[in-house]
Amino acid sequence: MDPKSPEFIIDPPLKILGFVFEELSATRVAGHLTVTEKCCQPFKVLHGGVSALIAEGLASLGAGIASGYKRVAGIHLSIHHLRPAALGDIVFAESFPVSVGKNIQVWEVRLWKTKKTEKPENKKMVSTSRVTLFCGLPIPDHVKDAPDELKKVISKL
Ligand SMILES: CC(C)(COP(=O)(O)OP(=O)(O)OC[C@H]1O[C@@H](n2cnc3c(N)ncnc32)[C@H](O)[C@@H]1OP(=O)(O)O)[C@@H](O)C(=O)NCCC(=O)NCCSC(=O)c1cc(O)c2ccccc2c1O
């Protein structure tokens, strides 16, 4: 795992689980993940915490871009796990803003699943989340380059 790869810089935990970003913008953040053993709970379905991790990651990146690369912090996340996603399923994730304020943003994140052999139009919803984020936290000196680095990496994806 190359710590300098773009997706590792954008979100290290999501990269480790195999998440692939497809779109990163102020109005939509999307990507997909194949459900592997390392994403599962003991009953071999997608761990609920992984779904929440995807929601937190996508909403934070979207809010960061929409705020002009301010430092954002999630302050509330609610999630409904509607269907299990099984080992081998492909999970699609899509996030969009519900409200973009000067200080507070709210993003919706939806996860869908298909079997590898199924057409994408047959996808079924796995979960729906709402994430509330505070935008504009002070940036400490030791991470002062983080916004520029993120901006550079995201613009190249
Ligand atoms: C909880 C539900 C089963 C409730 O379904 P409900 O009856 O309200 O709704 P439907 O009838 O419309 O069914 C929707 C959907 O649910 C699945 N399903 C329903 N019944 C069953 C069943 N008997 N067995 C298996 N699956 C069922 C089915 O996919 C249905 O879809 P269809 O398209 O086929 O109609 C349901 O809401 C549900 O399954 N939700 C998802 C729950 C989930 O995946 N949660 C996150 C993972 S759990 C978790 O995170 C976790 C669990 C652990 O035990 C752990 C243990 C140790 C460490 C960690 C753990 C952990 O992280």
CSV table of N, CA, C and O in Angstrom, one decimal, residues 10 21-31 57-69 72 93-98 100 105-109 133 150-151 153-157:
chain,number,residue,atom,x,y,z
A,10,ILE,N,-6.4,10.8,0.2
A,10,ILE,CA,-7.8,11.3,0.3
A,10,ILE,C,-8.5,10.7,1.5
A,10,ILE,O,-9.1,11.4,2.2
A,21,PHE,N,-12.8,5.7,-5.5
A,21,PHE,CA,-13.6,6.9,-5.8
A,21,PHE,C,-13.8,7.1,-7.3
A,21,PHE,O,-12.9,6.8,-8.1
A,22,GLU,N,-15.0,7.5,-7.7
A,22,GLU,CA,-15.3,7.7,-9.1
A,22,GLU,C,-15.6,9.2,-9.4
A,22,GLU,O,-15.4,9.6,-10.5
A,23,GLU,N,-16.1,9.9,-8.4
A,23,GLU,CA,-16.4,11.3,-8.6
A,23,GLU,C,-16.2,12.0,-7.3
A,23,GLU,O,-16.6,11.6,-6.2
A,24,LEU,N,-15.6,13.2,-7.3
A,24,LEU,CA,-15.4,14.0,-6.1
A,24,LEU,C,-15.6,15.5,-6.5
A,24,LEU,O,-14.8,16.1,-7.2
A,25,SER,N,-16.8,16.0,-6.1
A,25,SER,CA,-17.1,17.4,-6.4
A,25,SER,C,-17.9,18.0,-5.3
A,25,SER,O,-18.3,17.3,-4.3
A,26,ALA,N,-18.2,19.3,-5.4
A,26,ALA,CA,-19.0,20.0,-4.4
A,26,ALA,C,-20.4,19.6,-4.4
A,26,ALA,O,-21.2,19.9,-3.4
A,27,THR,N,-20.9,18.9,-5.4
A,27,THR,CA,-22.3,18.5,-5.5
A,27,THR,C,-22.5,17.0,-5.5
A,27,THR,O,-23.6,16.5,-5.4
A,28,ARG,N,-21.5,16.2,-5.7
A,28,ARG,CA,-21.6,14.8,-5.7
A,28,ARG,C,-20.3,14.1,-5.4
A,28,ARG,O,-19.3,14.5,-6.0
A,29,VAL,N,-20.3,13.1,-4.5
A,29,VAL,CA,-19.1,12.3,-4.3
A,29,VAL,C,-19.6,10.8,-4.4
A,29,VAL,O,-20.6,10.4,-3.8
A,30,ALA,N,-18.9,10.0,-5.2
A,30,ALA,CA,-19.4,8.7,-5.5
A,30,ALA,C,-18.2,7.7,-5.7
A,30,ALA,O,-17.1,8.1,-6.0
A,31,GLY,N,-18.5,6.4,-5.5
A,31,GLY,CA,-17.5,5.4,-5.7
A,31,GLY,C,-18.0,4.0,-5.4
A,31,GLY,O,-19.3,3.9,-5.3
A,57,GLY,N,-16.7,9.4,5.3
A,57,GLY,CA,-15.7,9.8,4.4
A,57,GLY,C,-16.2,10.6,3.2
A,57,GLY,O,-15.7,11.7,2.9
A,58,LEU,N,-17.3,10.1,2.6
A,58,LEU,CA,-17.8,10.8,1.4
A,58,LEU,C,-18.4,12.1,1.7
A,58,LEU,O,-18.1,13.1,1.0
A,59,ALA,N,-19.1,12.2,2.8
A,59,ALA,CA,-19.7,13.5,3.2
A,59,ALA,C,-18.7,14.5,3.6
A,59,ALA,O,-18.7,15.7,3.2
A,60,SER,N,-17.6,14.1,4.3
A,60,SER,CA,-16.6,15.0,4.7
A,60,SER,C,-15.8,15.5,3.5
A,60,SER,O,-15.5,16.7,3.4
A,61,LEU,N,-15.5,14.7,2.5
A,61,LEU,CA,-14.8,15.1,1.3
A,61,LEU,C,-15.6,16.1,0.5
A,61,LEU,O,-15.2,17.2,0.1
A,62,GLY,N,-16.9,15.8,0.4
A,62,GLY,CA,-17.8,16.7,-0.4
A,62,GLY,C,-18.0,18.0,0.3
A,62,GLY,O,-17.9,19.1,-0.3
A,63,ALA,N,-18.1,18.0,1.7
A,63,ALA,CA,-18.3,19.3,2.4
A,63,ALA,C,-17.0,20.1,2.4
A,63,ALA,O,-17.0,21.3,2.3
A,64,GLY,N,-15.8,19.3,2.4
A,64,GLY,CA,-14.5,20.0,2.3
A,64,GLY,C,-14.4,20.8,1.0
A,64,GLY,O,-14.0,21.9,1.0
A,65,ILE,N,-14.8,20.1,-0.1
A,65,ILE,CA,-14.7,20.8,-1.4
A,65,ILE,C,-15.7,21.9,-1.5
A,65,ILE,O,-15.3,23.0,-1.9
A,66,ALA,N,-16.9,21.7,-1.0
A,66,ALA,CA,-18.0,22.7,-1.1
A,66,ALA,C,-17.6,24.0,-0.2
A,66,ALA,O,-18.1,25.1,-0.5
A,67,SER,N,-16.8,23.8,0.8
A,67,SER,CA,-16.4,24.9,1.7
A,67,SER,C,-15.2,25.6,1.2
A,67,SER,O,-14.7,26.5,1.8
A,68,GLY,N,-14.6,25.1,0.1
A,68,GLY,CA,-13.4,25.8,-0.4
A,68,GLY,C,-12.2,25.2,0.3
A,68,GLY,O,-11.2,25.9,0.5
A,69,TYR,N,-12.2,23.9,0.6
A,69,TYR,CA,-11.1,23.2,1.3
A,69,TYR,C,-10.8,23.8,2.7
A,69,TYR,O,-9.7,23.8,3.1
A,72,VAL,N,-13.0,20.4,7.8
A,72,VAL,CA,-14.4,20.0,8.3
A,72,VAL,C,-14.3,19.0,9.4
A,72,VAL,O,-13.3,18.2,9.5
A,93,ALA,N,-21.7,3.7,-3.8
A,93,ALA,CA,-22.0,4.8,-2.8
A,93,ALA,C,-22.1,6.1,-3.5
A,93,ALA,O,-21.3,6.4,-4.4
A,94,GLU,N,-23.1,6.9,-3.1
A,94,GLU,CA,-23.4,8.2,-3.7
A,94,GLU,C,-23.7,9.2,-2.6
A,94,GLU,O,-24.5,8.8,-1.7
A,95,SER,N,-23.1,10.3,-2.7
A,95,SER,CA,-23.4,11.3,-1.6
A,95,SER,C,-23.7,12.7,-2.3
A,95,SER,O,-23.0,13.0,-3.3
A,96,PHE,N,-24.6,13.4,-1.7
A,96,PHE,CA,-24.9,14.8,-2.2
A,96,PHE,C,-25.3,15.7,-1.1
A,96,PHE,O,-25.8,15.2,-0.1
A,97,PRO,N,-25.2,17.0,-1.3
A,97,PRO,CA,-25.5,17.9,-0.2
A,97,PRO,C,-27.0,18.2,-0.1
A,97,PRO,O,-27.7,18.3,-1.1
A,98,VAL,N,-27.4,18.2,1.2
A,98,VAL,CA,-28.8,18.6,1.5
A,98,VAL,C,-28.9,20.1,1.8
A,98,VAL,O,-29.8,20.8,1.4
A,100,VAL,N,-25.9,23.5,2.3
A,100,VAL,CA,-24.6,24.0,2.4
A,100,VAL,C,-24.6,25.4,3.1
A,100,VAL,O,-24.9,26.4,2.4
A,105,GLN,N,-22.9,22.0,7.2
A,105,GLN,CA,-23.4,21.4,6.0
A,105,GLN,C,-24.1,20.0,6.4
A,105,GLN,O,-23.6,19.4,7.4
A,106,VAL,N,-25.1,19.6,5.6
A,106,VAL,CA,-25.7,18.3,5.8
A,106,VAL,C,-25.6,17.6,4.5
A,106,VAL,O,-26.0,18.1,3.5
A,107,TRP,N,-25.1,16.4,4.6
A,107,TRP,CA,-25.0,15.5,3.4
A,107,TRP,C,-25.8,14.2,3.5
A,107,TRP,O,-25.8,13.6,4.6
A,108,GLU,N,-26.4,13.8,2.4
A,108,GLU,CA,-27.0,12.5,2.4
A,108,GLU,C,-26.1,11.5,1.7
A,108,GLU,O,-25.4,11.8,0.7
A,109,VAL,N,-26.0,10.3,2.2
A,109,VAL,CA,-25.1,9.2,1.6
A,109,VAL,C,-25.9,8.0,1.4
A,109,VAL,O,-26.5,7.5,2.4
A,133,LEU,N,-21.9,18.3,9.3
A,133,LEU,CA,-20.5,18.6,9.4
A,133,LEU,C,-20.3,20.1,9.7
A,133,LEU,O,-21.0,21.0,9.2
A,150,LEU,N,-4.8,18.0,-0.4
A,150,LEU,CA,-6.1,17.4,-0.8
A,150,LEU,C,-6.5,18.0,-2.1
A,150,LEU,O,-6.9,17.3,-3.0
A,151,LYS,N,-6.5,19.3,-2.2
A,151,LYS,CA,-6.9,20.0,-3.4
A,151,LYS,C,-6.2,19.5,-4.6
A,151,LYS,O,-6.7,19.2,-5.6
A,153,VAL,N,-4.5,16.6,-5.0
A,153,VAL,CA,-4.8,15.2,-5.3
A,153,VAL,C,-6.2,15.1,-5.9
A,153,VAL,O,-6.3,14.4,-6.9
A,154,ILE,N,-7.2,15.8,-5.4
A,154,ILE,CA,-8.5,15.6,-5.9
A,154,ILE,C,-8.6,16.2,-7.3
A,154,ILE,O,-9.3,15.6,-8.1
A,155,SER,N,-7.9,17.3,-7.6
A,155,SER,CA,-8.0,17.9,-8.9
A,155,SER,C,-7.4,16.9,-10.0
A,155,SER,O,-7.7,17.0,-11.2
A,156,LYS,N,-6.6,16.0,-9.6
A,156,LYS,CA,-5.9,15.1,-10.5
A,156,LYS,C,-6.7,13.8,-10.7
A,156,LYS,O,-6.4,13.0,-11.6
A,157,LEU,N,-7.7,13.5,-9.9
A,157,LEU,CA,-8.4,12.2,-10.0
A,157,LEU,C,-9.4,12.2,-11.1
A,157,LEU,O,-10.0,13.2,-11.5
